[in-house]
PDB file of C-alpha atoms and ligand atoms in Angstrom:
ATOM      1  CA  MET R   1      -0.144   0.240   0.730  1.00 50.00           C
ATOM      2  CA  SER R   2       1.372   3.664  -1.194  1.00 58.00           C
ATOM      3  CA  ALA R   3       1.438   6.306   1.888  1.00 72.00           C
ATOM      4  CA  VAL R   4      -0.760   8.265   1.930  1.00 82.00           C
ATOM      5  CA  ARG R   5       0.977  11.849   1.067  1.00 89.00           C
ATOM      6  CA  PHE R   6      -1.476  14.265   2.754  1.00 94.00           C
ATOM      7  CA  PRO R   7      -1.604  12.428   5.490  1.00 94.00           C
ATOM      8  CA  LEU R   8      -4.451  13.749   9.087  1.00 96.00           C
ATOM      9  CA  ALA R   9      -1.900  15.714  11.377  1.00 95.00           C
ATOM     10  CA  GLU R  10      -1.092  13.113  14.377  1.00 91.00           C
ATOM     11  CA  MET R  11      -1.756  15.132  18.592  1.00 92.00           C
ATOM     12  CA  PRO R  12       1.905  16.501  18.886  1.00 94.00           C
ATOM     13  CA  ASP R  13       4.602  15.957  21.977  1.00 95.00           C
ATOM     14  CA  LEU R  14       3.961  16.757  25.171  1.00 96.00           C
ATOM     15  CA  GLY R  15       6.731  19.965  24.308  1.00 97.00           C
ATOM     16  CA  PRO R  16       4.851  20.956  21.074  1.00 97.00           C
ATOM     17  CA  ARG R  17       1.180  20.514  23.262  1.00 97.00           C
ATOM     18  CA  GLU R  18       2.775  22.484  26.088  1.00 98.00           C
ATOM     19  CA  LYS R  19       4.532  25.424  23.769  1.00 97.00           C
ATOM     20  CA  GLY R  20       0.669  25.769  21.850  1.00 97.00           C
ATOM     21  CA  ARG R  21      -0.759  26.004  25.783  1.00 97.00           C
ATOM     22  CA  LEU R  22       1.585  28.942  27.032  1.00 97.00           C
ATOM     23  CA  LEU R  23       0.686  30.807  23.594  1.00 97.00           C
ATOM     24  CA  PHE R  24      -2.482  30.673  23.596  1.00 97.00           C
ATOM     25  CA  ALA R  25      -3.522  30.891  27.024  1.00 95.00           C
ATOM     26  CA  GLY R  26      -0.923  34.225  27.343  1.00 95.00           C
ATOM     27  CA  PRO R  27      -2.429  37.898  26.148  1.00 95.00           C
ATOM     28  CA  VAL R  28      -4.595  38.040  22.970  1.00 95.00           C
ATOM     29  CA  ASP R  29      -5.545  40.839  21.740  1.00 93.00           C
ATOM     30  CA  PHE R  30      -8.268  42.186  18.938  1.00 93.00           C
ATOM     31  CA  VAL R  31      -5.539  44.156  16.778  1.00 94.00           C
ATOM     32  CA  LYS R  32      -7.276  45.690  14.101  1.00 92.00           C
ATOM     33  CA  GLY R  33      -9.844  45.203  11.681  1.00 90.00           C
ATOM     34  CA  VAL R  34      -7.368  46.064   7.549  1.00 89.00           C
ATOM     35  CA  VAL R  35      -9.271  47.408   4.761  1.00 86.00           C
ATOM     36  CA  ALA R  36      -6.525  48.049   2.676  1.00 88.00           C
ATOM     37  CA  MET R  37      -2.536  46.927   2.438  1.00 91.00           C
ATOM     38  CA  PRO R  38      -1.188  50.241   3.744  1.00 92.00           C
ATOM     39  CA  GLY R  39      -3.437  49.640   6.652  1.00 93.00           C
ATOM     40  CA  LEU R  40      -1.128  46.814   8.448  1.00 96.00           C
ATOM     41  CA  PRO R  41       0.354  46.649  10.792  1.00 96.00           C
ATOM     42  CA  PRO R  42       3.937  46.708  10.895  1.00 96.00           C
ATOM     43  CA  ALA R  43       5.286  42.978   9.700  1.00 96.00           C
ATOM     44  CA  ASP R  44       7.411  42.542  13.141  1.00 96.00           C
ATOM     45  CA  ARG R  45       6.672  39.130  13.837  1.00 97.00           C
ATOM     46  CA  LEU R  46       5.547  35.912  12.332  1.00 97.00           C
ATOM     47  CA  GLU R  47       1.670  35.762  11.461  1.00 98.00           C
ATOM     48  CA  VAL R  48      -0.311  32.711  10.020  1.00 98.00           C
ATOM     49  CA  CYS R  49      -3.621  33.893   8.504  1.00 97.00           C
ATOM     50  CA  PHE R  50      -7.101  31.849   7.941  1.00 97.00           C
ATOM     51  CA  ALA R  51      -8.795  31.925   4.733  1.00 95.00           C
ATOM     52  CA  GLY R  52     -12.132  29.795   3.725  1.00 94.00           C
ATOM     53  CA  ARG R  53     -15.379  30.932   1.690  1.00 91.00           C
ATOM     54  CA  SER R  54     -17.989  32.700   4.104  1.00 88.00           C
ATOM     55  CA  ASN R  55     -19.645  31.257   6.422  1.00 91.00           C
ATOM     56  CA  VAL R  56     -17.360  28.227   6.788  1.00 95.00           C
ATOM     57  CA  GLY R  57     -16.111  28.895  10.339  1.00 95.00           C
ATOM     58  CA  LYS R  58     -13.015  30.942  10.190  1.00 94.00           C
ATOM     59  CA  SER R  59     -14.123  32.724  13.353  1.00 91.00           C
ATOM     60  CA  SER R  60     -15.795  30.644  15.090  1.00 94.00           C
ATOM     61  CA  LEU R  61     -12.198  28.481  14.700  1.00 97.00           C
ATOM     62  CA  ILE R  62      -9.889  31.983  15.980  1.00 95.00           C
ATOM     63  CA  ASN R  63     -12.472  32.097  19.062  1.00 94.00           C
ATOM     64  CA  ALA R  64     -11.844  28.131  19.716  1.00 97.00           C
ATOM     65  CA  LEU R  65      -7.699  28.520  19.987  1.00 97.00           C
ATOM     66  CA  THR R  66      -7.631  31.370  21.720  1.00 95.00           C
ATOM     67  CA  GLY R  67     -10.786  29.999  24.720  1.00 93.00           C
ATOM     68  CA  ARG R  68     -12.069  33.240  24.064  1.00 87.00           C
ATOM     69  CA  LYS R  69     -16.256  32.991  22.701  1.00 80.00           C
ATOM     70  CA  THR R  70     -16.113  35.927  21.132  1.00 79.00           C
ATOM     71  CA  LEU R  71     -13.126  37.423  20.612  1.00 84.00           C
ATOM     72  CA  ALA R  72     -13.271  36.724  16.295  1.00 78.00           C
ATOM     73  CA  ARG R  73     -17.118  37.721  15.501  1.00 76.00           C
ATOM     74  CA  ALA R  74     -19.541  34.262  14.271  1.00 68.00           C
ATOM     75  CA  SER R  75     -22.198  34.096  12.770  1.00 64.00           C
ATOM     76  CA  ASN R  76     -24.671  33.010  10.894  1.00 62.00           C
ATOM     77  CA  THR R  77     -25.141  35.453   8.430  1.00 63.00           C
ATOM     78  CA  PRO R  78     -22.606  34.723   5.356  1.00 60.00           C
ATOM     79  CA  GLY R  79     -20.036  38.013   5.048  1.00 56.00           C
ATOM     80  CA  ARG R  80     -19.656  39.217   8.487  1.00 56.00           C
ATOM     81  CA  THR R  81     -16.202  39.165   8.538  1.00 59.00           C
ATOM     82  CA  GLN R  82     -15.992  42.166   5.752  1.00 73.00           C
ATOM     83  CA  GLU R  83     -12.223  43.164   7.213  1.00 83.00           C
ATOM     84  CA  ILE R  84      -8.887  41.417   7.319  1.00 89.00           C
ATOM     85  CA  ASN R  85      -8.689  41.490  11.234  1.00 91.00           C
ATOM     86  CA  TYR R  86      -5.480  41.148  13.183  1.00 95.00           C
ATOM     87  CA  PHE R  87      -5.313  38.799  16.303  1.00 95.00           C
ATOM     88  CA  ALA R  88      -2.011  39.719  18.750  1.00 96.00           C
ATOM     89  CA  LEU R  89      -1.309  36.268  20.453  1.00 96.00           C
ATOM     90  CA  GLY R  90       1.250  38.301  23.043  1.00 93.00           C
ATOM     91  CA  GLU R  91       4.385  39.525  20.718  1.00 94.00           C
ATOM     92  CA  GLN R  92       4.902  36.859  19.015  1.00 93.00           C
ATOM     93  CA  ARG R  93       2.247  36.207  16.815  1.00 97.00           C
ATOM     94  CA  TYR R  94      -0.243  37.686  14.136  1.00 98.00           C
ATOM     95  CA  MET R  95      -3.439  35.637  14.011  1.00 97.00           C
ATOM     96  CA  VAL R  96      -5.337  36.729  11.181  1.00 96.00           C
ATOM     97  CA  ASP R  97      -9.205  36.428   9.882  1.00 93.00           C
ATOM     98  CA  LEU R  98      -9.695  37.182   6.646  1.00 91.00           C
ATOM     99  CA  PRO R  99     -12.387  37.902   5.241  1.00 85.00           C
ATOM    100  CA  GLY R 100     -15.046  34.954   3.477  1.00 85.00           C
ATOM    101  CA  TYR R 101     -15.661  34.200   0.022  1.00 82.00           C
ATOM    102  CA  GLY R 102     -17.711  32.478  -2.423  1.00 79.00           C
ATOM    103  CA  TYR R 103     -20.818  34.662  -0.592  1.00 72.00           C
ATOM    104  CA  ALA R 104     -23.205  34.931  -3.770  1.00 66.00           C
ATOM    105  CA  GLU R 105     -25.371  37.399  -2.765  1.00 71.00           C
ATOM    106  CA  ALA R 106     -22.304  39.931  -2.249  1.00 73.00           C
ATOM    107  CA  PRO R 107     -22.403  42.956  -4.932  1.00 77.00           C
ATOM    108  CA  LEU R 108     -19.536  41.877  -7.652  1.00 80.00           C
ATOM    109  CA  ALA R 109     -17.966  45.579  -6.832  1.00 80.00           C
ATOM    110  CA  VAL R 110     -17.124  43.976  -3.023  1.00 77.00           C
ATOM    111  CA  VAL R 111     -16.270  41.275  -4.199  1.00 76.00           C
ATOM    112  CA  GLU R 112     -14.102  42.738  -6.604  1.00 82.00           C
ATOM    113  CA  LYS R 113     -13.033  44.525  -4.247  1.00 81.00           C
ATOM    114  CA  TRP R 114     -12.342  42.108  -1.723  1.00 79.00           C
ATOM    115  CA  GLN R 115     -10.503  39.638  -4.171  1.00 80.00           C
ATOM    116  CA  ALA R 116      -7.921  42.374  -5.070  1.00 86.00           C
ATOM    117  CA  LEU R 117      -7.814  43.346  -1.760  1.00 86.00           C
ATOM    118  CA  LEU R 118      -7.249  38.479  -0.500  1.00 86.00           C
ATOM    119  CA  ARG R 119      -4.159  38.746  -3.829  1.00 88.00           C
ATOM    120  CA  SER R 120      -2.541  41.946  -2.379  1.00 92.00           C
ATOM    121  CA  TYR R 121      -2.574  40.338   0.995  1.00 93.00           C
ATOM    122  CA  LEU R 122      -1.727  37.001   0.086  1.00 91.00           C
ATOM    123  CA  GLN R 123       1.749  38.323  -1.605  1.00 90.00           C
ATOM    124  CA  GLY R 124       2.574  40.619  -0.376  1.00 89.00           C
ATOM    125  CA  ARG R 125       3.017  40.087   3.197  1.00 94.00           C
ATOM    126  CA  GLN R 126       6.307  38.830   4.109  1.00 93.00           C
ATOM    127  CA  THR R 127       5.960  37.512   7.163  1.00 96.00           C
ATOM    128  CA  LEU R 128       2.480  34.855   6.033  1.00 97.00           C
ATOM    129  CA  ARG R 129       4.742  32.613   7.266  1.00 97.00           C
ATOM    130  CA  ARG R 130       1.490  29.743   6.388  1.00 98.00           C
ATOM    131  CA  ALA R 131      -2.431  30.644   5.496  1.00 97.00           C
ATOM    132  CA  PHE R 132      -4.773  27.662   7.080  1.00 98.00           C
ATOM    133  CA  VAL R 133      -7.394  26.492   3.970  1.00 98.00           C
ATOM    134  CA  LEU R 134     -10.755  25.687   6.154  1.00 98.00           C
ATOM    135  CA  VAL R 135     -13.152  23.318   4.214  1.00 98.00           C
ATOM    136  CA  ASP R 136     -15.868  22.205   5.839  1.00 98.00           C
ATOM    137  CA  THR R 137     -15.955  18.267   6.325  1.00 98.00           C
ATOM    138  CA  ARG R 138     -19.393  18.391   5.144  1.00 98.00           C
ATOM    139  CA  HIS R 139     -18.316  19.742   1.850  1.00 97.00           C
ATOM    140  CA  GLY R 140     -15.175  19.019   1.074  1.00 97.00           C
ATOM    141  CA  ILE R 141     -12.918  20.800  -1.022  1.00 97.00           C
ATOM    142  CA  LYS R 142     -15.436  22.824  -3.751  1.00 94.00           C
ATOM    143  CA  ALA R 143     -15.130  24.694  -6.971  1.00 91.00           C
ATOM    144  CA  VAL R 144     -14.930  27.780  -5.110  1.00 88.00           C
ATOM    145  CA  ASP R 145     -11.951  26.733  -2.669  1.00 93.00           C
ATOM    146  CA  GLN R 146      -9.798  26.293  -5.900  1.00 91.00           C
ATOM    147  CA  GLU R 147      -9.426  29.815  -7.012  1.00 86.00           C
ATOM    148  CA  ILE R 148      -7.453  30.610  -3.098  1.00 90.00           C
ATOM    149  CA  LEU R 149      -5.522  27.235  -3.452  1.00 94.00           C
ATOM    150  CA  SER R 150      -4.250  28.870  -7.247  1.00 92.00           C
ATOM    151  CA  LEU R 151      -3.592  31.985  -5.844  1.00 90.00           C
ATOM    152  CA  LEU R 152      -1.474  30.664  -3.020  1.00 93.00           C
ATOM    153  CA  ASP R 153       0.884  27.799  -5.151  1.00 94.00           C
ATOM    154  CA  LYS R 154       1.014  31.409  -7.122  1.00 92.00           C
ATOM    155  CA  SER R 155       2.763  33.405  -4.674  1.00 90.00           C
ATOM    156  CA  ALA R 156       4.335  30.399  -3.393  1.00 86.00           C
ATOM    157  CA  VAL R 157       2.855  30.585   0.183  1.00 93.00           C
ATOM    158  CA  THR R 158       2.246  27.461   2.308  1.00 96.00           C
ATOM    159  CA  PHE R 159      -1.110  26.331   3.279  1.00 97.00           C
ATOM    160  CA  GLN R 160      -2.719  24.102   4.918  1.00 98.00           C
ATOM    161  CA  VAL R 161      -6.127  22.441   5.126  1.00 98.00           C
ATOM    162  CA  VAL R 162      -8.141  22.700   8.042  1.00 98.00           C
ATOM    163  CA  MET R 163     -11.839  20.378   7.714  1.00 98.00           C
ATOM    164  CA  THR R 164     -14.203  22.586  10.175  1.00 98.00           C
ATOM    165  CA  LYS R 165     -17.466  21.384  11.951  1.00 98.00           C
ATOM    166  CA  ALA R 166     -16.193  17.703  12.084  1.00 98.00           C
ATOM    167  CA  ASP R 167     -19.151  17.227  14.714  1.00 98.00           C
ATOM    168  CA  LYS R 168     -21.502  17.790  11.932  1.00 98.00           C
ATOM    169  CA  VAL R 169     -21.107  14.319   9.922  1.00 98.00           C
ATOM    170  CA  ASN R 170     -20.822  11.395  10.110  1.00 98.00           C
ATOM    171  CA  ALA R 171     -18.046   8.502   9.915  1.00 97.00           C
ATOM    172  CA  ALA R 172     -18.594   8.514   6.439  1.00 98.00           C
ATOM    173  CA  THR R 173     -19.292  11.028   5.448  1.00 97.00           C
ATOM    174  CA  ARG R 174     -15.989  12.445   7.143  1.00 97.00           C
ATOM    175  CA  GLU R 175     -13.489   9.089   5.402  1.00 97.00           C
ATOM    176  CA  ALA R 176     -15.073   9.968   2.024  1.00 98.00           C
ATOM    177  CA  ASN R 177     -14.728  13.706   2.544  1.00 98.00           C
ATOM    178  CA  ILE R 178     -10.583  13.673   3.711  1.00 98.00           C
ATOM    179  CA  GLU R 179     -10.096  10.973   0.960  1.00 97.00           C
ATOM    180  CA  GLN R 180     -11.404  13.760  -1.703  1.00 97.00           C
ATOM    181  CA  VAL R 181      -9.792  16.799  -0.059  1.00 98.00           C
ATOM    182  CA  GLN R 182      -6.486  14.194  -0.683  1.00 97.00           C
ATOM    183  CA  ALA R 183      -7.255  13.900  -3.699  1.00 96.00           C
ATOM    184  CA  ALA R 184      -7.890  17.803  -4.422  1.00 96.00           C
ATOM    185  CA  LEU R 185      -4.543  18.225  -2.768  1.00 97.00           C
ATOM    186  CA  THR R 186      -2.666  16.297  -4.832  1.00 96.00           C
ATOM    187  CA  LYS R 187      -2.961  18.936  -7.222  1.00 95.00           C
ATOM    188  CA  HIS R 188      -1.301  22.578  -5.766  1.00 96.00           C
ATOM    189  CA  PRO R 189       2.313  22.306  -4.798  1.00 96.00           C
ATOM    190  CA  ALA R 190       1.697  25.345  -1.789  1.00 96.00           C
ATOM    191  CA  ALA R 191      -0.166  22.182  -0.150  1.00 97.00           C
ATOM    192  CA  TYR R 192       1.261  21.821   3.170  1.00 97.00           C
ATOM    193  CA  PRO R 193       1.167  17.507   3.980  1.00 94.00           C
ATOM    194  CA  GLU R 194      -0.848  17.398   6.620  1.00 97.00           C
ATOM    195  CA  ILE R 195      -4.081  18.313   7.215  1.00 98.00           C
ATOM    196  CA  VAL R 196      -6.219  19.326  10.705  1.00 98.00           C
ATOM    197  CA  ILE R 197     -10.012  18.170  11.305  1.00 98.00           C
ATOM    198  CA  THR R 198     -11.028  20.198  13.980  1.00 98.00           C
ATOM    199  CA  SER R 199     -14.918  20.891  16.218  1.00 98.00           C
ATOM    200  CA  SER R 200     -14.618  24.340  17.462  1.00 97.00           C
ATOM    201  CA  GLU R 201     -18.216  23.428  19.185  1.00 97.00           C
ATOM    202  CA  LYS R 202     -16.896  19.881  21.082  1.00 97.00           C
ATOM    203  CA  GLY R 203     -12.750  21.011  21.206  1.00 97.00           C
ATOM    204  CA  GLU R 204     -11.602  18.025  18.423  1.00 97.00           C
ATOM    205  CA  GLY R 205      -7.844  19.482  16.604  1.00 98.00           C
ATOM    206  CA  ILE R 206      -7.474  22.380  18.894  1.00 98.00           C
ATOM    207  CA  GLU R 207      -4.298  21.115  20.631  1.00 97.00           C
ATOM    208  CA  THR R 208      -3.014  20.242  17.625  1.00 98.00           C
ATOM    209  CA  LEU R 209      -3.573  22.952  15.782  1.00 98.00           C
ATOM    210  CA  ARG R 210      -2.303  25.753  18.507  1.00 98.00           C
ATOM    211  CA  ALA R 211       0.612  23.213  18.763  1.00 98.00           C
ATOM    212  CA  ILE R 212       1.948  23.732  15.061  1.00 98.00           C
ATOM    213  CA  ILE R 213       0.932  27.441  15.396  1.00 98.00           C
ATOM    214  CA  ALA R 214       3.367  27.559  18.588  1.00 97.00           C
ATOM    215  CA  THR R 215       5.953  25.560  16.738  1.00 97.00           C
ATOM    216  CA  LEU R 216       6.240  27.883  13.259  1.00 97.00           C
ATOM    217  CA  GLU R 217       9.606  29.047  12.767  1.00 92.00           C
TER     218      GLU R 217
HETATM  219  N1  LIG P 301     -21.409  22.091  15.202  1.00 80.70           N
HETATM  220  C1  LIG P 301     -20.317  23.763  14.645  1.00 80.70           C
HETATM  221  N2  LIG P 301     -20.859  25.016  13.658  1.00 80.70           N
HETATM  222  C2  LIG P 301     -20.106  25.410  14.228  1.00 80.70           C
HETATM  223  C3  LIG P 301     -18.763  24.816  13.567  1.00 80.70           C
HETATM  224  N3  LIG P 301     -16.898  26.123  13.262  1.00 80.70           N
HETATM  225  C4  LIG P 301     -18.368  27.331  13.224  1.00 80.70           C
HETATM  226  N4  LIG P 301     -20.103  26.999  13.430  1.00 80.70           N
HETATM  227  C5  LIG P 301     -21.252  27.784  12.942  1.00 80.70           C
HETATM  228  O1  LIG P 301     -20.718  27.900  11.808  1.00 80.70           O
HETATM  229  C6  LIG P 301     -21.304  29.628  11.353  1.00 80.70           C
HETATM  230  C7  LIG P 301     -20.775  30.227  11.202  1.00 80.70           C
HETATM  231  O2  LIG P 301     -19.615  30.353  12.068  1.00 80.70           O
HETATM  232  P1  LIG P 301     -18.387  31.073  11.712  1.00 80.70           P
HETATM  233  O3  LIG P 301     -16.954  31.068  12.322  1.00 80.70           O
HETATM  234  O4  LIG P 301     -18.824  32.785  11.465  1.00 80.70           O
HETATM  235  O5  LIG P 301     -17.350  31.268  10.149  1.00 80.70           O
HETATM  236  P2  LIG P 301     -16.766  32.977   9.894  1.00 80.70           P
HETATM  237  O6  LIG P 301     -16.017  31.313   8.493  1.00 80.70           O
HETATM  238  O7  LIG P 301     -15.898  33.642  10.770  1.00 80.70           O
HETATM  239  O8  LIG P 301     -17.817  33.338   8.268  1.00 80.70           O
HETATM  240  P3  LIG P 301     -17.508  34.745   7.685  1.00 80.70           P
HETATM  241  O9  LIG P 301     -16.877  35.678   8.203  1.00 80.70           O
HETATM  242  O10 LIG P 301     -18.798  34.698   7.751  1.00 80.70           O
HETATM  243  O11 LIG P 301     -16.410  34.679   6.446  1.00 80.70           O
HETATM  244  C8  LIG P 301     -22.000  29.925  12.999  1.00 80.70           C
HETATM  245  O12 LIG P 301     -23.221  30.016  13.119  1.00 80.70           O
HETATM  246  C9  LIG P 301     -20.884  28.554  14.058  1.00 80.70           C
HETATM  247  O13 LIG P 301     -21.337  29.165  15.118  1.00 80.70           O
HETATM  248  C10 LIG P 301     -18.082  23.917  14.771  1.00 80.70           C
HETATM  249  O14 LIG P 301     -16.829  23.324  14.503  1.00 80.70           O
HETATM  250  N5  LIG P 301     -19.458  23.140  14.207  1.00 80.70           N
HETATM  251 MG1  LIG P 302     -15.810  35.752  10.324  1.00 80.70          MG
END
């Protein structure tokens, strides 16, 4: 049997887990919401971003990671996060909540403005160390995701797929959509070779993701 090219991330060892726990137990602050590139905070620390279609669970994941329920606004209304939202983990890391894409009802002018900003951000942010691309475990990678994956390939920004809302699917759907994601990733040179399965609701994968963010160099 050949090895799976995009295996699920294993539970990290005690050391990285403790590093992750400490990082996220420390101060977490909302820094600012940015609507244009000149508004970005100084690129003085390592940064990760969370991208994904509208409603996939980006804000909820940031809240779960930080253990603060209302830090990033989460809502049932797609397209709620309209800005690039910066959160600081002490002075060590920035976490960036990106505006969701694929929100069908957004006016074209709005969509184009955000696409342009997303493009400049992904291509122009020197300290961006990894993009977490969130994919709903119920749906797998959709056509609307392919655009951002290609953009990340072109920008040479390493991205890691984080599957969200794992609590909402049965085991068979979970397995099928993990395989769908694994197959789709083979076409993307910028894909990091591990997938993380999460549930912001139940806490699955949160400790693993904390450790990943804390140990990036
Ligand atoms: N059951 C379950 N629901 C979730 C989970 N994560 C998010 N949700 C729900 O999904 C909806 C959208 O979550 P958000 O975190 O606001 O999604 P988002 O990606 O930030 O959306 P935009 O800001 O509009 O792009 C909310 O109603 C959340 O409560 C999860 O792990 N499990
Ligand atoms: Mg959001």
